[in-house]
Short mmCIF file of C-alpha atoms in Angstrom, two decimals:
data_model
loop_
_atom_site.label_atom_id
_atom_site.label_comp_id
_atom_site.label_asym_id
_atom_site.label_seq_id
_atom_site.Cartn_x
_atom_site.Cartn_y
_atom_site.Cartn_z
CA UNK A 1 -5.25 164.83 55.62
CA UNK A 2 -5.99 165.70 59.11
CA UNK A 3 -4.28 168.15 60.69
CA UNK A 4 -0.77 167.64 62.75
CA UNK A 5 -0.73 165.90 65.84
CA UNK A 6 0.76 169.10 67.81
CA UNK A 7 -2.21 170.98 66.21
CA UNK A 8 0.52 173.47 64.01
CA UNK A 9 -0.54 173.66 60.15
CA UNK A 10 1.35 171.52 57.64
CA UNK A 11 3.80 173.31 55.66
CA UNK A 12 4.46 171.95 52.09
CA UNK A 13 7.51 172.60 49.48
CA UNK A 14 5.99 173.75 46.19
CA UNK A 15 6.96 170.89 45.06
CA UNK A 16 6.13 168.49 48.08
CA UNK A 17 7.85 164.83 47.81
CA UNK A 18 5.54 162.00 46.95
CA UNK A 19 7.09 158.47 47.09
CA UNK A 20 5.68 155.30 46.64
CA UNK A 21 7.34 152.44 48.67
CA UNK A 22 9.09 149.99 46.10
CA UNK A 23 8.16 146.82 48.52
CA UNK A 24 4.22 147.30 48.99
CA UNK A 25 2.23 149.74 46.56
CA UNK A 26 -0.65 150.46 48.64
CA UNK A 27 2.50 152.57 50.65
CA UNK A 28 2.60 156.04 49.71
CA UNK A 29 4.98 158.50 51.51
CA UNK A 30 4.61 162.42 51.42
CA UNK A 31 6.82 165.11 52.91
CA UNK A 32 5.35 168.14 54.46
CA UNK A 33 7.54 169.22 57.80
CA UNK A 34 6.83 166.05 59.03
CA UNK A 35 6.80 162.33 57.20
CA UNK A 36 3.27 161.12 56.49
CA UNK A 37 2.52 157.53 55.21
CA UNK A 38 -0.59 156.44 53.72
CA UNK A 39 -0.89 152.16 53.86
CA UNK A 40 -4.16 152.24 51.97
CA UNK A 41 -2.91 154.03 48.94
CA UNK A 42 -3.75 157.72 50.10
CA UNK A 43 -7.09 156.79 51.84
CA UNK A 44 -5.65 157.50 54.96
CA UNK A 45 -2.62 159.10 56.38
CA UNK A 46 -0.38 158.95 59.84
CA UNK A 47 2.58 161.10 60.74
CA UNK A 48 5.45 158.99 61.05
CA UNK A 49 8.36 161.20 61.81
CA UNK A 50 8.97 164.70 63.86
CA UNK A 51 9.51 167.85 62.46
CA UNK A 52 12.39 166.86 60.11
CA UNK A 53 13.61 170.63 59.20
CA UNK A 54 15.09 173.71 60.87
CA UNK A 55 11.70 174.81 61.77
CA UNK A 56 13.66 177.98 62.39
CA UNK A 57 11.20 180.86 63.27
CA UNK A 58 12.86 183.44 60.98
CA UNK A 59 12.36 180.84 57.86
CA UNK A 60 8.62 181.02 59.21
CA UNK A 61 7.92 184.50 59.21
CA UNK A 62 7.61 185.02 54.99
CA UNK A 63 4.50 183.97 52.80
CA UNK A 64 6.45 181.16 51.33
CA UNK A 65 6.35 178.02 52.69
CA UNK A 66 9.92 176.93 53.93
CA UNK A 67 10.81 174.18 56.32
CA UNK A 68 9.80 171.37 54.15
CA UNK A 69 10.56 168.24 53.46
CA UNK A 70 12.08 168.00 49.80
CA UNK A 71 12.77 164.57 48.42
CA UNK A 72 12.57 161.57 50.29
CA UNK A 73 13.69 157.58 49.07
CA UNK A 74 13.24 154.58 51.00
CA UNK A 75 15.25 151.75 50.43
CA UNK A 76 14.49 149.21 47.60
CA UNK A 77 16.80 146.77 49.47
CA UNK A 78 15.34 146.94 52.72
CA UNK A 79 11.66 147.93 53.61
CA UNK A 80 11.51 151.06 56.22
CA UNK A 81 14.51 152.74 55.76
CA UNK A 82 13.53 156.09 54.64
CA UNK A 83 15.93 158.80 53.85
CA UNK A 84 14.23 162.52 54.02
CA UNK A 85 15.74 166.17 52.56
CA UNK A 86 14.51 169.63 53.29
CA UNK A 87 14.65 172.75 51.63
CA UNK A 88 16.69 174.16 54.35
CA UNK A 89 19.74 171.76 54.35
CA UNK A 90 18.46 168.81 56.93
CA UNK A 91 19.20 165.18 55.91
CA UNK A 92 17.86 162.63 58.01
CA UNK A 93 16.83 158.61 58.24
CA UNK A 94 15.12 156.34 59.77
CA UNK A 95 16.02 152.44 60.11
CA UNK A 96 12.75 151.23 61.69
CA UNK A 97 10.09 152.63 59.06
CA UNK A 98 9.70 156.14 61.59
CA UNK A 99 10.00 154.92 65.05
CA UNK A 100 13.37 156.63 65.08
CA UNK A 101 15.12 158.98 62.99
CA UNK A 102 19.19 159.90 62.83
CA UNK A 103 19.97 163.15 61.64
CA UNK A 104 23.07 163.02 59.51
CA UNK A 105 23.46 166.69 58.47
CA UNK A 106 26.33 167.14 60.56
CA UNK A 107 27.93 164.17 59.00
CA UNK A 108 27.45 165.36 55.41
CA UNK A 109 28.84 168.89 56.22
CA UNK A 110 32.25 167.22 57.47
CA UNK A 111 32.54 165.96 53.95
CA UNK A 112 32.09 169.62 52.22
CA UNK A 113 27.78 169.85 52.51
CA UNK A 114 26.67 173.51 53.43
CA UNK A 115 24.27 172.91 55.92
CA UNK A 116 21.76 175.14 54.97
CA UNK A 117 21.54 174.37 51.50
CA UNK A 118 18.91 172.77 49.88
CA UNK A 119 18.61 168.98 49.51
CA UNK A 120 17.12 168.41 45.68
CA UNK A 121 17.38 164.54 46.32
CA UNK A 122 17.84 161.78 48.55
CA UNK A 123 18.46 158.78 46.53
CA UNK A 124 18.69 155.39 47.96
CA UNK A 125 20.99 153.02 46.50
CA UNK A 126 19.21 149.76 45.01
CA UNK A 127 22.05 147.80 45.55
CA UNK A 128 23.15 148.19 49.26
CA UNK A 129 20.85 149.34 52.15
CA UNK A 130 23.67 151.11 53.89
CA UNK A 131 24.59 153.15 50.34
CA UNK A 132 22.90 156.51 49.65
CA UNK A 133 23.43 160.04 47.37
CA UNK A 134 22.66 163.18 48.52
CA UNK A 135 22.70 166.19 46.12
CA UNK A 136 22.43 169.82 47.36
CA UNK A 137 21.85 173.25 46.00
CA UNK A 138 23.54 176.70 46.89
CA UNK A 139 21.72 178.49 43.85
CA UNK A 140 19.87 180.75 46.28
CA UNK A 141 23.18 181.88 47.93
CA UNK A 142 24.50 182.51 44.64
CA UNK A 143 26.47 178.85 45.45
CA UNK A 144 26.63 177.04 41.87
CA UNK A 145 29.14 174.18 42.91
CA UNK A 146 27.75 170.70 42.23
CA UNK A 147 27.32 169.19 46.26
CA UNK A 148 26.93 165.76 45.28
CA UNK A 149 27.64 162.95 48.53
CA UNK A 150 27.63 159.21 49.07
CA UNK A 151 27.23 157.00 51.95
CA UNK A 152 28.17 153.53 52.25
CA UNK A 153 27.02 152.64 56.22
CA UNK A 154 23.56 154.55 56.59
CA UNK A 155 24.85 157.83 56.80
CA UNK A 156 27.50 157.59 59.49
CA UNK A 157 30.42 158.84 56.93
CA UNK A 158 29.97 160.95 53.51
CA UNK A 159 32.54 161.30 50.99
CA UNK A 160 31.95 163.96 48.30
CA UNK A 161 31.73 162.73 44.57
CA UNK A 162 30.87 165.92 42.77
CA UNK A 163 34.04 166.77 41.96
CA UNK A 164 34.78 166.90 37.88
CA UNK A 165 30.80 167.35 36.99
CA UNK A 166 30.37 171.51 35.22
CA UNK A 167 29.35 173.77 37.56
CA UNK A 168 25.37 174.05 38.22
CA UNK A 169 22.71 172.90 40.60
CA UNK A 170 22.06 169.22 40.61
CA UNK A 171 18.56 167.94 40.37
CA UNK A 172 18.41 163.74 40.04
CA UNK A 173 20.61 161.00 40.52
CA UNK A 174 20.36 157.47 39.24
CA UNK A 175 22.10 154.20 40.13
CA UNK A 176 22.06 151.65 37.27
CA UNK A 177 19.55 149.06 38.59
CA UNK A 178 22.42 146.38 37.64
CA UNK A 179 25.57 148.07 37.87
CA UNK A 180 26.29 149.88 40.99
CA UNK A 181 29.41 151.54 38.94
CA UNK A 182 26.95 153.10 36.74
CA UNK A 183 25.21 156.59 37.98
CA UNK A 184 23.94 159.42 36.30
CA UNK A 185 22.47 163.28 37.48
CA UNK A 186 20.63 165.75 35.84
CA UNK A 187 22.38 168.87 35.65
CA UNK A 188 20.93 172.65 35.42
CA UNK A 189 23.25 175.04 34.94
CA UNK A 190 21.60 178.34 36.24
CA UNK A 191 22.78 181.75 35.47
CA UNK A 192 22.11 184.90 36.72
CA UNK A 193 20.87 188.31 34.43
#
């Protein structure tokens, strides 16, 4: 990788996002602050978004990289839409492959999302390109409430859907390839000593 365009170091989650596009795969997305996309399966890479986190200064200051990028999921309906997390609560998409991104944090915090808490997946429907699932995680603060939220117009409105699952952090989320009724998540219930 060469290094960022605005000559700033790239910051990576400890367990940085790699996604490979389900329409061409010699496309290879990875999340560090910013988007990078490799056409040439990792031979090469190019930033194609801005800083998608906080990149709040105080987040900055520790020895642990924060303000990352922590799942992303482009579209299997619809090549280029590209739905990015970050560890510090920022949800955000793009409709033209990077050119331009909407940030929908806002959005998903009017239906119940903490905006500062973690994003542990992005998950783009494979049945819709407007429909998306975003799961967060409070764990950190303590927060064990499943934040699980769904989109059905590229992230204009959210409606939460976590209520009834146990409490505990949510990790994955599925959509039956065939039956868009049909979802499951991986559930970790974490406790404290």
């Amino acid at each position: 990788l060469t290094e960022p365009t605005d000559k700033t170091k790239y910051r990576f989650n400890w367990t940085a996002p790699i996604h490979l596009s389900p329409h061409n795969s010699r496309i290879v997305y990875f999340g560090a602050q910013v988007l990078l996309r490799s056409v040439n399966r990792g031979d090469s890479w190019q930033e194609i978004s801005p800083d998608l986190t906080t990149n709040d200064p105080e987040k900055l200051k520790g020895n642990i990289e924060f303000c990352t990028i922590s799942t992303v999921s482009e579209s299997p309906v619809t090549p280029g839409v590209i739905w990015a997390g970050t560890d510090d609560g920022k949800v955000q998409v793009t409709r033209d492959s990077g050119a331009a991104w909407k940030d929908v944090t806002a959005k998903i915090q009017a239906a119940g999302g903490p905006a500062d808490h973690y994003v542990t997946r992005v998950f783009a429907s494979p049945h819709k390109v407007g429909t998306a699932f975003v799961l967060k995680t409070g764990w950190h603060r303590d927060d064990y409430a499943p934040f699980v939220f769904r989109t059905d117009d590229l992230g204009d409105t959210w409606t939460a859907i976590g209520k009834g699952l146990p409490e505990g952090t949510v990790y994955a989320f599925a959509q039956d390839p065939k039956n868009a009724d049909l979802a499951s998540s991986h559930m970790q219930a974490l406790t404290t000593a």
